Coordinates of C-alpha atoms in Angstrom, one line a residue:
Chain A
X1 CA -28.5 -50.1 -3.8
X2 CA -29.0 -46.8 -5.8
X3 CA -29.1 -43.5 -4.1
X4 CA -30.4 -40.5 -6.8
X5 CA -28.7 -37.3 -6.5
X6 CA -29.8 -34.0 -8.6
X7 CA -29.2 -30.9 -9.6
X8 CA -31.7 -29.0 -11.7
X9 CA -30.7 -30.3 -14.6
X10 CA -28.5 -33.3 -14.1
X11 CA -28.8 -36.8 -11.9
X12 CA -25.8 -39.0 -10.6
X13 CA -26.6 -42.4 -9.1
X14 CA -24.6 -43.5 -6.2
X15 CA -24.5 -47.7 -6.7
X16 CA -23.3 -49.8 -4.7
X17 CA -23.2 -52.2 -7.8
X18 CA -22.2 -49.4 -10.4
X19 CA -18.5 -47.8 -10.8
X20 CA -17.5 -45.8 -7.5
X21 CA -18.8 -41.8 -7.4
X22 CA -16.4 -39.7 -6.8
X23 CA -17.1 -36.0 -4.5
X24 CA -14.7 -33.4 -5.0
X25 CA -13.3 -32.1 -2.1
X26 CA -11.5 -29.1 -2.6
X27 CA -14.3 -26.5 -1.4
X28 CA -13.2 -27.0 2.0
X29 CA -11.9 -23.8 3.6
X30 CA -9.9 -26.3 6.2
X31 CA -6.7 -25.5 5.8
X32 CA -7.0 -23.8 2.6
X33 CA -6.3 -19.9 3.4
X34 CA -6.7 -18.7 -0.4
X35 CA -10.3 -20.6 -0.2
X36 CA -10.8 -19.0 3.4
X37 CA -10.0 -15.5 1.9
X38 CA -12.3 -15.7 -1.3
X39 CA -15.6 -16.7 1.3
X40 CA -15.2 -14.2 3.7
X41 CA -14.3 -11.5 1.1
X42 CA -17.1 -12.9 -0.9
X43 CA -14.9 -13.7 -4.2
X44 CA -17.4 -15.8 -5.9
X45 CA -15.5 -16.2 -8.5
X46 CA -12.7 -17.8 -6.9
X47 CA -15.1 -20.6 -5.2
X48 CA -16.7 -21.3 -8.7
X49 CA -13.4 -22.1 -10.7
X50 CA -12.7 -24.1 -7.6
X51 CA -15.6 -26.2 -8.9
X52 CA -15.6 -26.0 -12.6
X53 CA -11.8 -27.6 -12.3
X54 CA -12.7 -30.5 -9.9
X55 CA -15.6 -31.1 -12.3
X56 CA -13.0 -31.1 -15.2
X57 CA -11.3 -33.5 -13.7
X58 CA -13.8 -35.8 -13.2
X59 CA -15.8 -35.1 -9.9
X60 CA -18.9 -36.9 -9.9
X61 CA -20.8 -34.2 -7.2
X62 CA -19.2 -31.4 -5.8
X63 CA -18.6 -30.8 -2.1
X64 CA -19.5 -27.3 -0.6
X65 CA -18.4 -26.3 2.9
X66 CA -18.2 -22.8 3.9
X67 CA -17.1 -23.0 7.7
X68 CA -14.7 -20.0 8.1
X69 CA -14.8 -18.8 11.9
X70 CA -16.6 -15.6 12.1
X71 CA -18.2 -16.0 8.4
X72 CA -22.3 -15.7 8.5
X73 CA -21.7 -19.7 7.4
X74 CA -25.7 -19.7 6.2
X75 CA -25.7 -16.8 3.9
X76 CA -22.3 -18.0 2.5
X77 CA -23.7 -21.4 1.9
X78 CA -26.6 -20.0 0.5
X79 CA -24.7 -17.8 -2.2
X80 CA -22.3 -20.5 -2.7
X81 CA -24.2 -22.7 -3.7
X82 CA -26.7 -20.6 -6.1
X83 CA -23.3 -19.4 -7.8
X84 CA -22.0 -22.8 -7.9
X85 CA -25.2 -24.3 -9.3
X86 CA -25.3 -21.4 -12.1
X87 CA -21.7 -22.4 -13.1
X88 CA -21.7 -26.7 -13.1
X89 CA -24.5 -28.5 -13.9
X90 CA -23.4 -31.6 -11.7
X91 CA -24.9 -32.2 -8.2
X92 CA -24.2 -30.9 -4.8
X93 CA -22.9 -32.3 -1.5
X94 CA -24.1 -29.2 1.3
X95 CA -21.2 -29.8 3.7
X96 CA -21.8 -28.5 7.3
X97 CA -22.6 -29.5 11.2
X98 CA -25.1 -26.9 11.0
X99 CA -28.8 -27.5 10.1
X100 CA -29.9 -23.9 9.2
X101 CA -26.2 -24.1 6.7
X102 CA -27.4 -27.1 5.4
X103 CA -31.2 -25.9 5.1
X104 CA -30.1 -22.4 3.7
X105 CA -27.7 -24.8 0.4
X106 CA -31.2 -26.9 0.4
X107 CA -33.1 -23.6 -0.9
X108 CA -30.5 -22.4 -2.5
X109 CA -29.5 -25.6 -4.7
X110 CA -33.2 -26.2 -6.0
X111 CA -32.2 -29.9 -6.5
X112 CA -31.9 -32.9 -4.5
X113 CA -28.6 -33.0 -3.2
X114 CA -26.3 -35.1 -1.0
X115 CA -26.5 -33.8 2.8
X116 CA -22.3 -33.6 4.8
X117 CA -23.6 -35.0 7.1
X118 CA -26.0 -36.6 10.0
X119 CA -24.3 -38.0 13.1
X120 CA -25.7 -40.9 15.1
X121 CA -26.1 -38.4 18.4
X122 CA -30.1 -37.3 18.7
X123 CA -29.4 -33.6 18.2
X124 CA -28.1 -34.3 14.9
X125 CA -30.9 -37.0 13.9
X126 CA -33.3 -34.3 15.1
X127 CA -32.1 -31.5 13.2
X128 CA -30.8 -33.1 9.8
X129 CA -33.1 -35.8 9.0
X130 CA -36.3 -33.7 8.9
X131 CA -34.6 -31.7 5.9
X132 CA -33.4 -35.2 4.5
X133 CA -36.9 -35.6 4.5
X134 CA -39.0 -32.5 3.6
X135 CA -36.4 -31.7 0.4
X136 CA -36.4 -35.8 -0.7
X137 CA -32.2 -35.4 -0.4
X138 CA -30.2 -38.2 0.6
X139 CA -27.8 -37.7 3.4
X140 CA -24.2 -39.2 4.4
X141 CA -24.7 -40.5 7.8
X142 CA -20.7 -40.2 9.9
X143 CA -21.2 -43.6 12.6
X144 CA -20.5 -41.6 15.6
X145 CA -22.5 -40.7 18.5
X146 CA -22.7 -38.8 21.6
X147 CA -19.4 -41.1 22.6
X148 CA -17.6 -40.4 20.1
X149 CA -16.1 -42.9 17.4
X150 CA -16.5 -46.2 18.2
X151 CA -13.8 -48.3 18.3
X152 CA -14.8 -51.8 16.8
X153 CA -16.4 -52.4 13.8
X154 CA -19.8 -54.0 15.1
X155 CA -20.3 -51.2 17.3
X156 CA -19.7 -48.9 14.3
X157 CA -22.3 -50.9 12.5
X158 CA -24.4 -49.9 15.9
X159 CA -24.5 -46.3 15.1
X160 CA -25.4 -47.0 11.2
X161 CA -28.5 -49.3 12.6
X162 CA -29.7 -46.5 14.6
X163 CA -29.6 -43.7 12.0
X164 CA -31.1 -46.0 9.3
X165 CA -34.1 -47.2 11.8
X166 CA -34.8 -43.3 13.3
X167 CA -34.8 -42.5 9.7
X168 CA -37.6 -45.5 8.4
X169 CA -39.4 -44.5 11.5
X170 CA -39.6 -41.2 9.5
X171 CA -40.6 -42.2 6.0
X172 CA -37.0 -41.8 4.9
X173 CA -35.8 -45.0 2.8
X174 CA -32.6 -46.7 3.6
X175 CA -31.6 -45.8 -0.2
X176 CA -31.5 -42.1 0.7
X177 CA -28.9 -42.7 3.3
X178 CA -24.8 -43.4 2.3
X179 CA -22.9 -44.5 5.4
X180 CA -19.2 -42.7 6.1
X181 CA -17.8 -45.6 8.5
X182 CA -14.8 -42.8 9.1
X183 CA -11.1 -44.0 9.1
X184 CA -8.5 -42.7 11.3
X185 CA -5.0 -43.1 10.9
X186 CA -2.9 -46.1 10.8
X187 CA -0.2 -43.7 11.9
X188 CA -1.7 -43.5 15.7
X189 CA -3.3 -46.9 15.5
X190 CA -2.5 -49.8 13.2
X191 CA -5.8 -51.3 13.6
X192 CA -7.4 -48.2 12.1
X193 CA -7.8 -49.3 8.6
X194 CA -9.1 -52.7 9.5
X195 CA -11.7 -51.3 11.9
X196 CA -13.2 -49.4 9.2
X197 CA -12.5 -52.0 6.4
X198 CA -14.6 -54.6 8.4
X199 CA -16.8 -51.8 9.1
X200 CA -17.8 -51.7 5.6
X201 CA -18.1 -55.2 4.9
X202 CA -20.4 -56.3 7.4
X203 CA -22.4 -53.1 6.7
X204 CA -22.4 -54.2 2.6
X205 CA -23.3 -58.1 4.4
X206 CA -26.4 -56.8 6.1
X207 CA -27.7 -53.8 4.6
X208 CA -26.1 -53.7 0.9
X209 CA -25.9 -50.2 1.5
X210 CA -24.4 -47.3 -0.3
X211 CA -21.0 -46.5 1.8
X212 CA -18.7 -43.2 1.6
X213 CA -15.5 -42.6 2.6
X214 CA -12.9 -39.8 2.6
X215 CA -10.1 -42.2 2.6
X216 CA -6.9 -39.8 3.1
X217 CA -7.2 -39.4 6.8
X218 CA -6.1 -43.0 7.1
X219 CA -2.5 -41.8 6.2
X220 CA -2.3 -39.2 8.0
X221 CA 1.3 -38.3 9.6
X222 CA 3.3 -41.0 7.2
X223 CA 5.7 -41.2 4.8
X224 CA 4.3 -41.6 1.7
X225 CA 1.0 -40.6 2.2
X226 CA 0.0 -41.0 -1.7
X227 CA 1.0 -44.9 -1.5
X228 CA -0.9 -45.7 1.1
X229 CA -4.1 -43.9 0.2
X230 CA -3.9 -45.9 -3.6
X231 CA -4.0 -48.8 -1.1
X232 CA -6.6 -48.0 0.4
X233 CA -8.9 -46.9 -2.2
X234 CA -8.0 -50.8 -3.6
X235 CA -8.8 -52.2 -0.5
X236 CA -11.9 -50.2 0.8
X237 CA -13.4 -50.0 -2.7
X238 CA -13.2 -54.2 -3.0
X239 CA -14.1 -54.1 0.5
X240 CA -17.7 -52.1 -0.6
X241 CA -17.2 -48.3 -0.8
X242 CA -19.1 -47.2 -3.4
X243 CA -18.5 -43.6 -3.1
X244 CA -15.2 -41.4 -2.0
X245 CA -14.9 -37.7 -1.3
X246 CA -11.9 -37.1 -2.5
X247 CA -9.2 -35.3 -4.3
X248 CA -10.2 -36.4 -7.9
X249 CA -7.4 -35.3 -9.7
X250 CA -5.1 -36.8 -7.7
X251 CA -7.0 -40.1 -7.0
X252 CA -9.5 -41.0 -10.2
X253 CA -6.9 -42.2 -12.0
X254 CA -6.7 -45.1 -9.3
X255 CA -10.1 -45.1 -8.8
X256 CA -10.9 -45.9 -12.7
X257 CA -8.5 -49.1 -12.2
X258 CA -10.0 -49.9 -9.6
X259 CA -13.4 -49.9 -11.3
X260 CA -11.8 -51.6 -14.6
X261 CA -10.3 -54.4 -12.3
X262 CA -13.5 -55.7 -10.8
X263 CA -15.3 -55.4 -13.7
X264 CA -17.4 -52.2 -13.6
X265 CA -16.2 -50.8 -16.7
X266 CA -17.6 -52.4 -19.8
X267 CA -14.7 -52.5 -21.9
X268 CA -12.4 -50.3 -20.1
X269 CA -14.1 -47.3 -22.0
X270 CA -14.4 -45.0 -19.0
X271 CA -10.8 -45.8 -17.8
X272 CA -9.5 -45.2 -21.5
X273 CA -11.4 -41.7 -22.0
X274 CA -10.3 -41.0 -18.5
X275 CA -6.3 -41.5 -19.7
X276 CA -7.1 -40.0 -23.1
X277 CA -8.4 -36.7 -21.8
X278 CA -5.8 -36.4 -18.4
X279 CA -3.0 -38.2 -19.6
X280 CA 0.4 -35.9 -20.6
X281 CA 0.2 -34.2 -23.8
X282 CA 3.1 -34.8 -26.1
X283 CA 2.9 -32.4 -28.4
Chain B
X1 CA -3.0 -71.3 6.3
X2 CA 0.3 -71.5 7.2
X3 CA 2.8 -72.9 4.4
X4 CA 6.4 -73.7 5.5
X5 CA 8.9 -72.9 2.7
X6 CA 12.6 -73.2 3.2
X7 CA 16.4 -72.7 2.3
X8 CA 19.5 -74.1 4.0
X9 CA 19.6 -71.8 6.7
X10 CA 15.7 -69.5 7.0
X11 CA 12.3 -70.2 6.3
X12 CA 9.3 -68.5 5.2
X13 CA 5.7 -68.5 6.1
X14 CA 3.3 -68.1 3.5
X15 CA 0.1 -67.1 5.8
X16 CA -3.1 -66.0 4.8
X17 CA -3.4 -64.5 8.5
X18 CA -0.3 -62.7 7.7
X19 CA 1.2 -60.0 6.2
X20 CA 1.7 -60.8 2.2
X21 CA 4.9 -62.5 1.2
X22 CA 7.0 -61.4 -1.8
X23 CA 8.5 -63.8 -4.8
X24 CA 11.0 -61.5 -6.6
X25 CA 10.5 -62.1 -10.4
X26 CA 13.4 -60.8 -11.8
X27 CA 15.6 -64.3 -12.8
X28 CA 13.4 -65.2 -15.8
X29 CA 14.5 -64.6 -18.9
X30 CA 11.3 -63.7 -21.1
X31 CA 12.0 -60.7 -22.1
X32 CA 14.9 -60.2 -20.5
X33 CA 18.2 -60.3 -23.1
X34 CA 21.2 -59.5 -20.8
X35 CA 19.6 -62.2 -18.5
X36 CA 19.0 -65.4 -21.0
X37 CA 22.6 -63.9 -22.1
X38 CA 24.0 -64.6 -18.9
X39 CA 22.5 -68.1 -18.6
X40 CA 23.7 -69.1 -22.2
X41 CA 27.4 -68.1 -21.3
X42 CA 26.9 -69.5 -17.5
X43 CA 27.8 -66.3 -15.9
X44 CA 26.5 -67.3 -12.7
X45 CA 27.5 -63.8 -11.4
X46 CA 25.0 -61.9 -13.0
X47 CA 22.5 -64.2 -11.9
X48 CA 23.5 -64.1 -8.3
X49 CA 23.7 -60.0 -8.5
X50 CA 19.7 -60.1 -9.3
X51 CA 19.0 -62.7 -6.6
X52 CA 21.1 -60.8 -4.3
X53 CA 19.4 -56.8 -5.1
X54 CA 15.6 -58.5 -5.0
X55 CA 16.9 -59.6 -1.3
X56 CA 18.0 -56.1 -0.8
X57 CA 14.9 -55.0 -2.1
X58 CA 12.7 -57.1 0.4
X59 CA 11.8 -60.3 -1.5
X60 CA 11.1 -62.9 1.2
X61 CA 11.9 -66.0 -1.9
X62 CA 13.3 -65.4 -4.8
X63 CA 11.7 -67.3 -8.2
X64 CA 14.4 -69.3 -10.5
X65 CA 13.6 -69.7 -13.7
X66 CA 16.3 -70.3 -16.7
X67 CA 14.1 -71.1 -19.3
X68 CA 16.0 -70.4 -22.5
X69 CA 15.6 -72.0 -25.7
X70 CA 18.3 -74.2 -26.6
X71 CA 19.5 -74.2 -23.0
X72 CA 20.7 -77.7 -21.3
X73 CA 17.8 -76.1 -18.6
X74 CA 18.6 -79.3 -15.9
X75 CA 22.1 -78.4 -16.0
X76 CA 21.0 -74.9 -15.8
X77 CA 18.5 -75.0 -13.3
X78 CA 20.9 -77.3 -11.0
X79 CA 23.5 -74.9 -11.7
X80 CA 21.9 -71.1 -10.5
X81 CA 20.3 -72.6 -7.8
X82 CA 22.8 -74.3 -6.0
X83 CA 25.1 -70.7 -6.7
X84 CA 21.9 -68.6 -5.7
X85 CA 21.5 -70.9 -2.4
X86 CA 25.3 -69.9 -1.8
X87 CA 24.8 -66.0 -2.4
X88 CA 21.4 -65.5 -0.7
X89 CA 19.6 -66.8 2.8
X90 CA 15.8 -66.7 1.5
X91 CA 14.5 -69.5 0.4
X92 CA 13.5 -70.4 -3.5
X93 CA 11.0 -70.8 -5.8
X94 CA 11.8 -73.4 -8.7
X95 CA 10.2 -72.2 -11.6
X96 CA 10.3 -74.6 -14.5
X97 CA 6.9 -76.1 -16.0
X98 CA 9.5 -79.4 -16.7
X99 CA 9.6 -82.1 -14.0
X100 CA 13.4 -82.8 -14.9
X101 CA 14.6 -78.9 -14.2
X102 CA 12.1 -79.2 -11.0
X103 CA 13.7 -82.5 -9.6
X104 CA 17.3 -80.8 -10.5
X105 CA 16.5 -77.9 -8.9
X106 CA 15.5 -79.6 -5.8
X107 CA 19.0 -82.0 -5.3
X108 CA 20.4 -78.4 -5.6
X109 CA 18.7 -76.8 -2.9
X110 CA 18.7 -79.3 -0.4
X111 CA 16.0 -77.6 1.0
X112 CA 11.7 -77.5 1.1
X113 CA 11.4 -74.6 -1.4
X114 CA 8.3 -73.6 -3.4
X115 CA 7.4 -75.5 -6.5
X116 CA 6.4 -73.1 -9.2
X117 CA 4.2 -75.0 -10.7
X118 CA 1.4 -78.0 -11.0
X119 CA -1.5 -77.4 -13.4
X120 CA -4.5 -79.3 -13.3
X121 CA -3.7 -81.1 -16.5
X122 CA -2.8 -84.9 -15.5
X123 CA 0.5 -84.9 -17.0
X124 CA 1.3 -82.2 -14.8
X125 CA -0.3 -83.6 -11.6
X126 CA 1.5 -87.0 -12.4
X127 CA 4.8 -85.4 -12.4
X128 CA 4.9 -82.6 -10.1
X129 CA 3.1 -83.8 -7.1
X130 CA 5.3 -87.5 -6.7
X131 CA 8.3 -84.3 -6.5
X132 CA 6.3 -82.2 -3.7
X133 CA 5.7 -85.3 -1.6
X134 CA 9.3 -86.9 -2.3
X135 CA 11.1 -83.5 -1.0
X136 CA 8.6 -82.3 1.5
X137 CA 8.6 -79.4 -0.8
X138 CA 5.2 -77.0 -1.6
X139 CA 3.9 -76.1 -5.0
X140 CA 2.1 -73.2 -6.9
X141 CA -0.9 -74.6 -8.7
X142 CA -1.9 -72.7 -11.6
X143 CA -5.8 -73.3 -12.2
X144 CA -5.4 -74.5 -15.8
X145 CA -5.9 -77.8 -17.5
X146 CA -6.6 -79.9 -20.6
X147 CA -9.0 -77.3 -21.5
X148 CA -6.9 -74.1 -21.1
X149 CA -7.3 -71.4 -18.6
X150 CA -11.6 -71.7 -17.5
X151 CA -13.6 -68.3 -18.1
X152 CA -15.7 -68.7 -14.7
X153 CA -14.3 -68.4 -11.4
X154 CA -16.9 -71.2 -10.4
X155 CA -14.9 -73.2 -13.1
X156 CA -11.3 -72.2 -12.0
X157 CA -12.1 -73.7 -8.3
X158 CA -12.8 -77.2 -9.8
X159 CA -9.7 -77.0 -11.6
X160 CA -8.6 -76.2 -7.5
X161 CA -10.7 -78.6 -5.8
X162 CA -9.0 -81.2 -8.6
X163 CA -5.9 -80.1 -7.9
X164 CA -6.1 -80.0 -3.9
X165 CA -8.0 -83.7 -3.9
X166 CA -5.4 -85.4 -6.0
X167 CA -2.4 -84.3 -3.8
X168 CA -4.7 -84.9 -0.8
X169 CA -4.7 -88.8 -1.9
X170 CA -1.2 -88.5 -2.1
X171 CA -0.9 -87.8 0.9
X172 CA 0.3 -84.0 0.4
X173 CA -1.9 -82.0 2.8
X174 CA -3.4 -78.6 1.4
X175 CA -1.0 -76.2 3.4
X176 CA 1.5 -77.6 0.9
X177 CA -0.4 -76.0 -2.1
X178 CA -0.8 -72.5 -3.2
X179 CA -3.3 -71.6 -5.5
X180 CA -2.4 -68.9 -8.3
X181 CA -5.9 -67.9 -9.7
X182 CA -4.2 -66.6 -12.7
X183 CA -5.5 -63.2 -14.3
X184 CA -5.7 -61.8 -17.6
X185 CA -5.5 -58.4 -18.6
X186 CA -8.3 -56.5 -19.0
X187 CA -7.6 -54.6 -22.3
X188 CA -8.7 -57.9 -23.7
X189 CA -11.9 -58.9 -21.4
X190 CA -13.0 -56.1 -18.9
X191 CA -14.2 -59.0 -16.7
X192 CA -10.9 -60.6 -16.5
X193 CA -9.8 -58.8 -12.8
X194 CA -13.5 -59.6 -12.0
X195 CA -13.2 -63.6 -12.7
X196 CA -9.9 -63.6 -10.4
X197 CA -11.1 -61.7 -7.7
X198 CA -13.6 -63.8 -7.4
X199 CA -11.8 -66.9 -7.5
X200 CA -10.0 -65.7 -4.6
X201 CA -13.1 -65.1 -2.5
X202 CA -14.4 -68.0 -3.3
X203 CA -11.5 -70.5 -3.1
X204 CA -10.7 -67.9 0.4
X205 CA -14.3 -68.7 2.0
X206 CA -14.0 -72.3 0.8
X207 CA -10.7 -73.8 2.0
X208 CA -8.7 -71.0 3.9
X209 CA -5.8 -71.9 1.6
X210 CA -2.8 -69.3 0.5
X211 CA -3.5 -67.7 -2.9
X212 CA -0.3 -66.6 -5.2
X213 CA -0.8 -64.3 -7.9
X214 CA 1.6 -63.1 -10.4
X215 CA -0.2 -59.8 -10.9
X216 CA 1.5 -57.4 -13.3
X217 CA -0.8 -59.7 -16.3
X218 CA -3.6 -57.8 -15.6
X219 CA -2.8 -54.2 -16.8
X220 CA -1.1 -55.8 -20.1
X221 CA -1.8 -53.4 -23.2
X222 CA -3.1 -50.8 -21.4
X223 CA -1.9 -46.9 -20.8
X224 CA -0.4 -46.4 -17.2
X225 CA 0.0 -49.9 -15.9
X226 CA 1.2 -49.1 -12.4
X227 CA -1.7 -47.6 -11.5
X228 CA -3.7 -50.5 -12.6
X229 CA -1.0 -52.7 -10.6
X230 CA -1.4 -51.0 -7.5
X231 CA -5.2 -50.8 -7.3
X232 CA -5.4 -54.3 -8.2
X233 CA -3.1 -55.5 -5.6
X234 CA -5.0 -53.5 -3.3
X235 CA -8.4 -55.4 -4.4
X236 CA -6.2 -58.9 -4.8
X237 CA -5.0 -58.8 -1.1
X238 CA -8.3 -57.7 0.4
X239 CA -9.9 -60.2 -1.8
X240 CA -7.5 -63.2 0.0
X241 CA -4.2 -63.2 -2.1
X242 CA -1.2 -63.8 0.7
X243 CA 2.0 -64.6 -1.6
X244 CA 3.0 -62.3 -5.3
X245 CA 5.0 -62.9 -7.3
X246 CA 6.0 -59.3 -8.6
X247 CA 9.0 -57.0 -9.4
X248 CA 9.5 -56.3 -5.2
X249 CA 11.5 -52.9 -5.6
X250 CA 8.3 -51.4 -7.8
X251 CA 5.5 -52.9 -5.7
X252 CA 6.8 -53.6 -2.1
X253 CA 5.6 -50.2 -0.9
X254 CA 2.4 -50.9 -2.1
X255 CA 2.2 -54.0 -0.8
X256 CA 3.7 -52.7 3.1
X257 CA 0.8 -50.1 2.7
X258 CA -1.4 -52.9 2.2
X259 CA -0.3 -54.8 5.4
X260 CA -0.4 -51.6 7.9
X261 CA -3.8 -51.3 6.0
X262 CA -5.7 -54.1 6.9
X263 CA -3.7 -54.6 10.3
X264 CA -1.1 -56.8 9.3
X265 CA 1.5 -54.5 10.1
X266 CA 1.1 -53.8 14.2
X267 CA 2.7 -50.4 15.0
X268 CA 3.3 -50.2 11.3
X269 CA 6.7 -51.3 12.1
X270 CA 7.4 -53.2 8.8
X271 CA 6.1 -50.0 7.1
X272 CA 8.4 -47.4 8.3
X273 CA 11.5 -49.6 8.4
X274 CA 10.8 -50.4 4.9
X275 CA 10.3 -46.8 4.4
X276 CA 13.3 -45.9 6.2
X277 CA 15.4 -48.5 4.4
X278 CA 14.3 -47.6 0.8
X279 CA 13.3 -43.8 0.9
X280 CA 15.3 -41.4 -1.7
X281 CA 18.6 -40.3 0.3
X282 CA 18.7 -36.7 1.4
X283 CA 22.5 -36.5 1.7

């Protein structure tokens, strides 16, 4: 399945049969103070190297959340992301719980960018997937509901039927929407990663889907952490995942392998230019 | 699939419901000098301090192979395992594509190790499998034959299927095999991981059986092979593959991360006691 994203004057294709897209995550004042200062103190600047290195490194699309407590959240989102779109020319992901944040990026963006996110509870359906609709975006849809997260795969899979038929019932094809089946950590519950691994396989079995996933949570608390999300990324990606938001120069490299090993990569020329143009320097 | 290999004194479990079981590599002297050294001069001690530090290092069997040229290899093989059955509990893997070293190796052990390996070539089947069912022993079946190593994976599970219905007329049930798919690296053929992956699904959907994989091959030639290891273990073992053969002090935390991944690992108790076992000392 093939998802379009835009910017004005660029398009990414999120494929579920193509190499994995990769969303930068850094513009995420969440436990980032430096990031939290430069938004409320309106240090454009700041935000758009922020973006210009993640792009550097490889991101795909760029994540955009602006949710500092006490910030006007929809007029930072909306300066944001016009600065932001000035200064990359790859596509946006408007990251917010807030419809009139994520409607404010929408004008702002003058694209067709990815939505952060819808959630399977009807206040969220109601608000976001209208603006899926009137701008032509696509939108990750998170599979939890008014009860929270469920806790088995199949009624995971639940959630993801009832965003994808509210949205058909709209007009709003099951190629605009990219499912986040959400990990938690194996650190609180070893059965965490399998939930969402199976998750994402019977969701690949019936819909053949585009799925996201911002895999790090899943270590969360653990030794290690950087071992275990590699293995992960292996397992999720060969599992379906066909996009991760993500901390790209930490994780492409891993990423590209994983791309090259199942036979994405036509003669490993992405994962070569990827190690020619990061790798060390010697001289 | 459960498959019951054994020394004097423990057995092992290769499961493909369990969590992954690890061959050490490290006594086989391609490519390693100081070891064919060791074997030429019969300095069973530095073959025993290998076996011993791959236990240390979490190998569940550790592989034998003395194939030097030159080398009296029956004597040899007969020689290093019966010492390595002295020095170490786990059980062994008798690597030796000669039925001679094989049958040696076996009257050493006096155990049901692993048999590493039958091909599907009928000189091999006629001499390997009479040893599996003689000893009650298991085998590795590497899916080769007359023809060399086949480019489909549709074509690798005949050489399977041949393999499995030959030793089933034998009277050697298919819990006594495990398949290696066998991988290439992908700096040659970008489809190489591809064709093995899917060999593993298929021959995993088909017959349930255990799947070994010696997968360090894959990254061969190419810039930053760890990272290429890891991810592809990571697809390998979601893809089916319960048994590697691997260098266990470099991959066993990937492989742990794996298990607690994919809830093979409850209360990720393996993981942290590895962990705890192996981290860098603070003191």
């Amino acid at each position: 399945m093939k998802t379009l994203i835009t910017s004005r004057s660029k398009s990414v294709t999120i494929d579920s049969e193509g190499p994995v897209t990769m969303i930068g995550e850094k513009i995420n004042p969440t436990g980032r103070k430096r990031l939290a200062a430069a938004l409320t103190e309106g240090d454009l600047d700041y935000v758009i190297d922020l973006a210009v290195r993640q792009v550097d490194d490889g991101a795909d699309i760029v994540d955009i959340n602006v949710g500092v407590p006490g910030l006007d959240e929809v007029k930072a989102m909306r300066d944001v992301v016009a600065a932001v779109s000035d200064a990359v020319d790859v596509p946006l992901c408007l990251d917010s719980p807030s419809h009139e944040s994520v409607a404010a990026g929408l004008d702002a963006c003058q694209a067709r960018p990815l939505i952060n996110s819808v959630r399977g509870e009807e206040a969220s359906m109601k608000e976001i997937l209208p603006l899926v609709k009137e701008y032509d975006a696509s939108v990750i849809a998170l599979l939890l509901d008014e009860e929270g997260i469920p806790e088995t795969a199949e009624a995971r899979v639940a959630v993801a039927r009832k965003i994808i038929e509210r949205a058909d019932s709209m007009g709003i094809p099951i190629e605009k929407i990219v499912i986040d089946p959400l990990v938690l950590t194996v650190g609180s519950d070893s059965n965490a990663g399998r939930i969402t691994l199976d998750t994402i396989e019977l969701l690949t079995a019936e819909y053949g889907i585009n799925i996201n996933l911002g895999a790090s949570n899943v270590s969360f608390g653990l030794p290690d952490r950087h071992t275990l999300n590699q293995a992960f990324l292996g397992l999720a990606i060969g599992a379906g995942a066909s996009c991760l938001i993500t901390d790209v120069a930490k994780m492409a490299p891993t990423i590209h392998a994983a791309d090259l090993l199942r036979g994405r990569d036509q003669h490993g020329t992405r994962y070569i230019k990827y190690f020619r143009a990061h790798a060390p320097k010697d001289d």
